[in-house]
GROMACS .gro file of C-alpha atoms in nm:
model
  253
    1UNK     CA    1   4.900   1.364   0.624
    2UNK     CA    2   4.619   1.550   0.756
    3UNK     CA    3   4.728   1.794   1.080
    4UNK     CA    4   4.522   1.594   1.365
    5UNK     CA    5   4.244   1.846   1.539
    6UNK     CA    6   4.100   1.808   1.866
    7UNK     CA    7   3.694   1.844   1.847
    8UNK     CA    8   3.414   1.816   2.096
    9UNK     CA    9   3.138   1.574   1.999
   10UNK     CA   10   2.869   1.687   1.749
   11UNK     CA   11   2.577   1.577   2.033
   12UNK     CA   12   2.782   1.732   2.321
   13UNK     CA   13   2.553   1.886   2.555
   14UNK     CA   14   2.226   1.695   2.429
   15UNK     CA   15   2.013   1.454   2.671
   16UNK     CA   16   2.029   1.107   2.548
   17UNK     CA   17   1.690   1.107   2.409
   18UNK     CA   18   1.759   1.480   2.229
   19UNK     CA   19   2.051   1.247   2.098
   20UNK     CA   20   1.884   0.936   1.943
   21UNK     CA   21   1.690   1.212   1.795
   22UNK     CA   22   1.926   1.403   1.631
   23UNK     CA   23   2.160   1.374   1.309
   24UNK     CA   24   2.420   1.484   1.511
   25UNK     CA   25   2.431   1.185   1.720
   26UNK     CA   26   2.750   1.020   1.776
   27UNK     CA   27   2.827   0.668   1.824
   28UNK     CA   28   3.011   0.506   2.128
   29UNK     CA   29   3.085   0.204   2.255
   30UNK     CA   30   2.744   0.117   2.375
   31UNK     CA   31   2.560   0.198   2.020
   32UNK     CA   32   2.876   0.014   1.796
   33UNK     CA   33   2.827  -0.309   2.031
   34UNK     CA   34   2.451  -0.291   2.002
   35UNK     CA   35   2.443  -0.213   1.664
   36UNK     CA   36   2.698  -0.449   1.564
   37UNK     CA   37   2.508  -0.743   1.766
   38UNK     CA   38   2.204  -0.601   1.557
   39UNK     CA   39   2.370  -0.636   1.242
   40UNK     CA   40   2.496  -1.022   1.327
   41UNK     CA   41   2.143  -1.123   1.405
   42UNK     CA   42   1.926  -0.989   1.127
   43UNK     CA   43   2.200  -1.131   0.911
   44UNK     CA   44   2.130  -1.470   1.000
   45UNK     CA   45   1.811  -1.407   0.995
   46UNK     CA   46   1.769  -1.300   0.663
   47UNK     CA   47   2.005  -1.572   0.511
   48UNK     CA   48   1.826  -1.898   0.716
   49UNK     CA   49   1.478  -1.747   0.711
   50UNK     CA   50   1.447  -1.571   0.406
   51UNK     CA   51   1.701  -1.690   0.229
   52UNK     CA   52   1.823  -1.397   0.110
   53UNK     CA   53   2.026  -1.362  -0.256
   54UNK     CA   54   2.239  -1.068  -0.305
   55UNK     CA   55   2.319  -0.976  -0.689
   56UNK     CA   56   2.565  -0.725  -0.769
   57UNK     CA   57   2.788  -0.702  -0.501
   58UNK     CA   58   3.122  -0.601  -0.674
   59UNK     CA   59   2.931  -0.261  -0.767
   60UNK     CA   60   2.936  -0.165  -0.436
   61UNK     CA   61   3.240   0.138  -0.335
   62UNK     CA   62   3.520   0.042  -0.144
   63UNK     CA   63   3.520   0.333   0.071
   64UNK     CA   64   3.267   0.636   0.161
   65UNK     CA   65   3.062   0.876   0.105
   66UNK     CA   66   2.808   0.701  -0.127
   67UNK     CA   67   2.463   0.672  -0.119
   68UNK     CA   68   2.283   0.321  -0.125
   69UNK     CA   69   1.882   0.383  -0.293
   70UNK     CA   70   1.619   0.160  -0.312
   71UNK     CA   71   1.270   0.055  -0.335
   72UNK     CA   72   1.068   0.074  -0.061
   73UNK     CA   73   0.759  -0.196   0.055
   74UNK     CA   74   0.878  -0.335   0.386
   75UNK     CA   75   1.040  -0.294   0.740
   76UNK     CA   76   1.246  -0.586   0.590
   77UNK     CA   77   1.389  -0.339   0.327
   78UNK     CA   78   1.721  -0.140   0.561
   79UNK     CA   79   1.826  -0.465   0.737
   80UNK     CA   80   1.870  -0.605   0.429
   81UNK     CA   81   2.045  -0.355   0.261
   82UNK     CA   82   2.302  -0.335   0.542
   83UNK     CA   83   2.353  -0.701   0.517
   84UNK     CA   84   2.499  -0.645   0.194
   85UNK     CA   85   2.741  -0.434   0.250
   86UNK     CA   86   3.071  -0.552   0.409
   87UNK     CA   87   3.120  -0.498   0.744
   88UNK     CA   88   3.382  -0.188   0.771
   89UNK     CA   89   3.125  -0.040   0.547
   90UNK     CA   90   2.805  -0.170   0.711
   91UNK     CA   91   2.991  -0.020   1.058
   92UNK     CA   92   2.973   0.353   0.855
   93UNK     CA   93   2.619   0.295   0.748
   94UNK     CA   94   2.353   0.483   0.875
   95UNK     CA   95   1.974   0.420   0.766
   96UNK     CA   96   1.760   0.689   0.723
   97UNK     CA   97   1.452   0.693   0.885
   98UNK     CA   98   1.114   0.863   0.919
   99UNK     CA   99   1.102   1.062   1.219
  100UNK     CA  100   0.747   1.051   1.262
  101UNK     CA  101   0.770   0.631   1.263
  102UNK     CA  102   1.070   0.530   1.456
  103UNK     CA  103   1.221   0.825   1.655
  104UNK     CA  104   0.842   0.952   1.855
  105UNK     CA  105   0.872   0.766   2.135
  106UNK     CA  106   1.190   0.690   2.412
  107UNK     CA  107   1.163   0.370   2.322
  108UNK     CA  108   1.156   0.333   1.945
  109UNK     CA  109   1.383   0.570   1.927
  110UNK     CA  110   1.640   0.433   2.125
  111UNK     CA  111   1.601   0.107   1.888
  112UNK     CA  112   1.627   0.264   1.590
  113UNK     CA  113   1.955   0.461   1.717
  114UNK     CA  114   2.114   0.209   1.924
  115UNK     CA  115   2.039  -0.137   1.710
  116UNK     CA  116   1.965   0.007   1.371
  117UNK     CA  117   2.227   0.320   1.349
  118UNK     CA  118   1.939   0.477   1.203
  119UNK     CA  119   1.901   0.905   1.106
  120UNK     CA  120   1.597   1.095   1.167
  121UNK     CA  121   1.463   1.276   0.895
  122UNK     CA  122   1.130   1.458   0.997
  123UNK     CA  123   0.864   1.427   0.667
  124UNK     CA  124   0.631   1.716   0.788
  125UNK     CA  125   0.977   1.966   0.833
  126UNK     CA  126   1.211   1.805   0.591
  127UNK     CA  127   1.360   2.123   0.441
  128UNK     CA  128   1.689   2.273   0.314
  129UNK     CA  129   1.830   2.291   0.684
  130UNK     CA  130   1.768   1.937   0.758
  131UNK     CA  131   1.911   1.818   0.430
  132UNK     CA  132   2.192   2.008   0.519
  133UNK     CA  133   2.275   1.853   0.816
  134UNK     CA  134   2.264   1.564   0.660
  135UNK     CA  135   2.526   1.597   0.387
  136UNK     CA  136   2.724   1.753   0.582
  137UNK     CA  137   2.742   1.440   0.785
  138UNK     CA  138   2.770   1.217   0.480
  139UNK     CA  139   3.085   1.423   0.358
  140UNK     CA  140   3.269   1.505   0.637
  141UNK     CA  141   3.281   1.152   0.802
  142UNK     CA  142   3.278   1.021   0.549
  143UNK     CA  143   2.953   0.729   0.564
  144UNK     CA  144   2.719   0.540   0.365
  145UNK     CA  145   2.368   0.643   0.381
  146UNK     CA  146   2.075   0.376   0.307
  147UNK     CA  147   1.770   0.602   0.152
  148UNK     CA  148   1.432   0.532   0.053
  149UNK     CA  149   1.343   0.805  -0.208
  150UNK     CA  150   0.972   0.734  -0.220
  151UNK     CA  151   0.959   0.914   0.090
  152UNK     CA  152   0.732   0.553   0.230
  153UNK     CA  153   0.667   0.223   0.222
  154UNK     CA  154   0.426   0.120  -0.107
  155UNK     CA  155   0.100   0.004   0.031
  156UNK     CA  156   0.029  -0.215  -0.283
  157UNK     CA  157   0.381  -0.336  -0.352
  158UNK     CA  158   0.432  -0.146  -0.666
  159UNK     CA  159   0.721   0.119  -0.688
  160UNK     CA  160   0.654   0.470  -0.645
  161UNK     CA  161   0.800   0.788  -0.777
  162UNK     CA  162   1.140   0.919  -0.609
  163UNK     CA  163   1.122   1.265  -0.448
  164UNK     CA  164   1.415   1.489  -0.522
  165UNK     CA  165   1.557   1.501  -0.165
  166UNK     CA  166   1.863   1.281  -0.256
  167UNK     CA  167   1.967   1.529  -0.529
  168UNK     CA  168   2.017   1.815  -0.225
  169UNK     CA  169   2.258   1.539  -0.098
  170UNK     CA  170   2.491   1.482  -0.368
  171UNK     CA  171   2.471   1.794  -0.607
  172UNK     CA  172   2.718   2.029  -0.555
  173UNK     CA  173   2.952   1.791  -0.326
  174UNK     CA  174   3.344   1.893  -0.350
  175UNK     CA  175   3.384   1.553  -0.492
  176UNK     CA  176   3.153   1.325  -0.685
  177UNK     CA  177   2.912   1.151  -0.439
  178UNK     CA  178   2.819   0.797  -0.600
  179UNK     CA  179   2.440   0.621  -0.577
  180UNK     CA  180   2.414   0.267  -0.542
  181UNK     CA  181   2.034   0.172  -0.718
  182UNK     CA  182   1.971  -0.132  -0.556
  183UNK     CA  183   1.605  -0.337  -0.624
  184UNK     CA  184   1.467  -0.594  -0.298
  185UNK     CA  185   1.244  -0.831  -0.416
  186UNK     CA  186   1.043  -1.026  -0.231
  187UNK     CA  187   0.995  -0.794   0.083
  188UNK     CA  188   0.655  -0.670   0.040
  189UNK     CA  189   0.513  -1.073   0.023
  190UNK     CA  190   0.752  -1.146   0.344
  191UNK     CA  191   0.661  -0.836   0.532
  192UNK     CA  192   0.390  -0.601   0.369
  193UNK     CA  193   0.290  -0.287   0.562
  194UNK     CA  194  -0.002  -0.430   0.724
  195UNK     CA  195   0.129  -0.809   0.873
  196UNK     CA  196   0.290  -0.810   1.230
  197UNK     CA  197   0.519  -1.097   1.119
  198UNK     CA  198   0.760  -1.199   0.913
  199UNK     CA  199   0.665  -1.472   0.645
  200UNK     CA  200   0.951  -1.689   0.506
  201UNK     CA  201   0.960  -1.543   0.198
  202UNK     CA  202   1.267  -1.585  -0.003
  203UNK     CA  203   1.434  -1.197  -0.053
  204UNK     CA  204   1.662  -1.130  -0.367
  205UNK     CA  205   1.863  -0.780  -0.332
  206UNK     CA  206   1.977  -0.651  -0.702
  207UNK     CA  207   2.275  -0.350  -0.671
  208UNK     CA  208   2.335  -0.142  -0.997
  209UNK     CA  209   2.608   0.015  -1.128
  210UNK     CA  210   2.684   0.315  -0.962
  211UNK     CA  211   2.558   0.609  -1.076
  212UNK     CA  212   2.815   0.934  -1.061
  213UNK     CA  213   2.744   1.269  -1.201
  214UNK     CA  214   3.004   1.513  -1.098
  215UNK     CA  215   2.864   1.855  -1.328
  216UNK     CA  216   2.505   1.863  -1.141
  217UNK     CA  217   2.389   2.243  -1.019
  218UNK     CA  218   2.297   2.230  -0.685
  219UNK     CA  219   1.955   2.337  -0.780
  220UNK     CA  220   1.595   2.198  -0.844
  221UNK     CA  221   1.745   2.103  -1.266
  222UNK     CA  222   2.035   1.871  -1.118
  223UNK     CA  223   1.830   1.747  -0.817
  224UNK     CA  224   1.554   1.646  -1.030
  225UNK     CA  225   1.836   1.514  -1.276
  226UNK     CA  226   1.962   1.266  -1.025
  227UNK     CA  227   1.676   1.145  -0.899
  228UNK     CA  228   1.554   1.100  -1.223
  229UNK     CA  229   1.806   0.849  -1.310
  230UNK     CA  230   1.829   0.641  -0.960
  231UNK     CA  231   1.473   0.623  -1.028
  232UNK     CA  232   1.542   0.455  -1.347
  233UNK     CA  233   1.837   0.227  -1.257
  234UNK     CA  234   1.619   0.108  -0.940
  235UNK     CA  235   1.317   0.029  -1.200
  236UNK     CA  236   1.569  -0.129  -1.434
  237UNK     CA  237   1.679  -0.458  -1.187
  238UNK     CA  238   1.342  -0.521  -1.093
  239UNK     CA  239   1.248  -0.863  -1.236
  240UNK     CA  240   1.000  -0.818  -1.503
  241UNK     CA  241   0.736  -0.971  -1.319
  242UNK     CA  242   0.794  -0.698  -1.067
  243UNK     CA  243   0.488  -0.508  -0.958
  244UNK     CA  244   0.616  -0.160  -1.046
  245UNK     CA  245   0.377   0.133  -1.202
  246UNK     CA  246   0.549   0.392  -1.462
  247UNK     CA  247   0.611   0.783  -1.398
  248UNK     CA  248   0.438   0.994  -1.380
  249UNK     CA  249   0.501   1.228  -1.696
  250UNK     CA  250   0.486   1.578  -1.491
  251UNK     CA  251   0.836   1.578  -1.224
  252UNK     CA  252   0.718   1.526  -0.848
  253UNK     CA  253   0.804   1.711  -0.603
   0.00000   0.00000   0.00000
């Protein structure tokens, strides 16, 4: 049994909006009630109104850290993710967010901590440091991440290629961190970038296999090694009707 250590919080001595802002943000009562109310709502939302299918379930971990990676075409996309998990895992999850989009303003930012449980990270400054801080997070916790590796939402519907950020996550880890390819479908006709609304468009969610690779370098090789093969398992449940453009030959960055 682990010797029990006292520990101040990770936030201590931020303001509350230097809080919602940061990765260090804890959670109390306020945030797991709001969230959880959150996470009740958009679930029956997404079953009545969209009607939402999940495939796959049983590949899902019992128990952190993973990683849960996806395609990326609508705000629809991390509420429906979560409602796939159970709930002692969807209570660990944290989405991770773009900065720039949700966390700017008091206000957004306060949604996107307090309903959503979301993470910043910042796309103009998103280096080794921030990275860091958030697999340290993921590990020591431990908690389930929800990631978007095409770094935004597709404008056109069609998937993207993954950027190498998730490989600075996992590679390296004491102990094998597992990603969770998932494929929404569905999303970008319910909710593309440009509508204000929802449309009741019927969403099908599609988890993989995980994928485990416990002999990765943490360098640019395993990173782009990784990514390389979430990419492919996320391409590989899309229906083949699915909108989805090959890539590119050359590795992006």
């Amino acid at each position: 049994m682990d010797e029990w250590r006292y520990e101040p919080a990770r936030d201590l001595g931020l303001t509350p909006r230097d809080s919602f802002r940061s990765v260090r943000r804890e959670r109390g009562l306020l945030s797991l009630a709001a969230s959880l109310a959150w996470m009740l709502i958009t679930r029956a939302w997404l079953r009545l109104y969209h009607r939402l299918e999940v495939r796959g379930r049983e590949h899902l971990p019992a128990a952190p850290p993973f990683l849960v990676v996806a395609n990326h075409s609508s705000h629809l996309d991390a509420p429906a993710l979560a409602a796939a998990l159970p709930l002692h895992l969807a209570l660990r999850a944290f989405p991770v967010a773009a900065g720039d989009t949700f966390f700017e303003s008091r206000a957004t930012a306060a949604f996107a901590s307090l309903m959503m449980n979301a993470l910043p990270i910042w796309r103009r400054n998103c280096g080794p440091h921030a990275l860091g801080e958030l697999r340290q997070r993921l590990l020591g916790e431990p908690c389930v991440f929800i990631l978007f590796p095409e770094g935004t939402r597709s404008r056109t519907g069609a998937m993207g290629a993954f950027k190498p950020g998730i490989g600075r996550l996992v590679c390296g880890a004491p102990t094998p961190v597992p990603v969770v390819p998932c494929h929404l479908d569905g999303a970008f006709a319910a909710l593309p970038p440009h509508a204000r609304y929802p449309r009741p468009r019927k969403l099908t969610l599609r988890i993989g296999p995980p994928i485990v690779m416990d002999d990765l370098p943490d360098r640019r090789e395993g990173w782009e090694r990784i990514t390389h093969a979430a990419e492919a398992a996320v391409r590989a449940l899309a229906p083949q009707t699915s909108n989805v453009v090959p890539r590119p030959s050359s590795s992006s960055s």
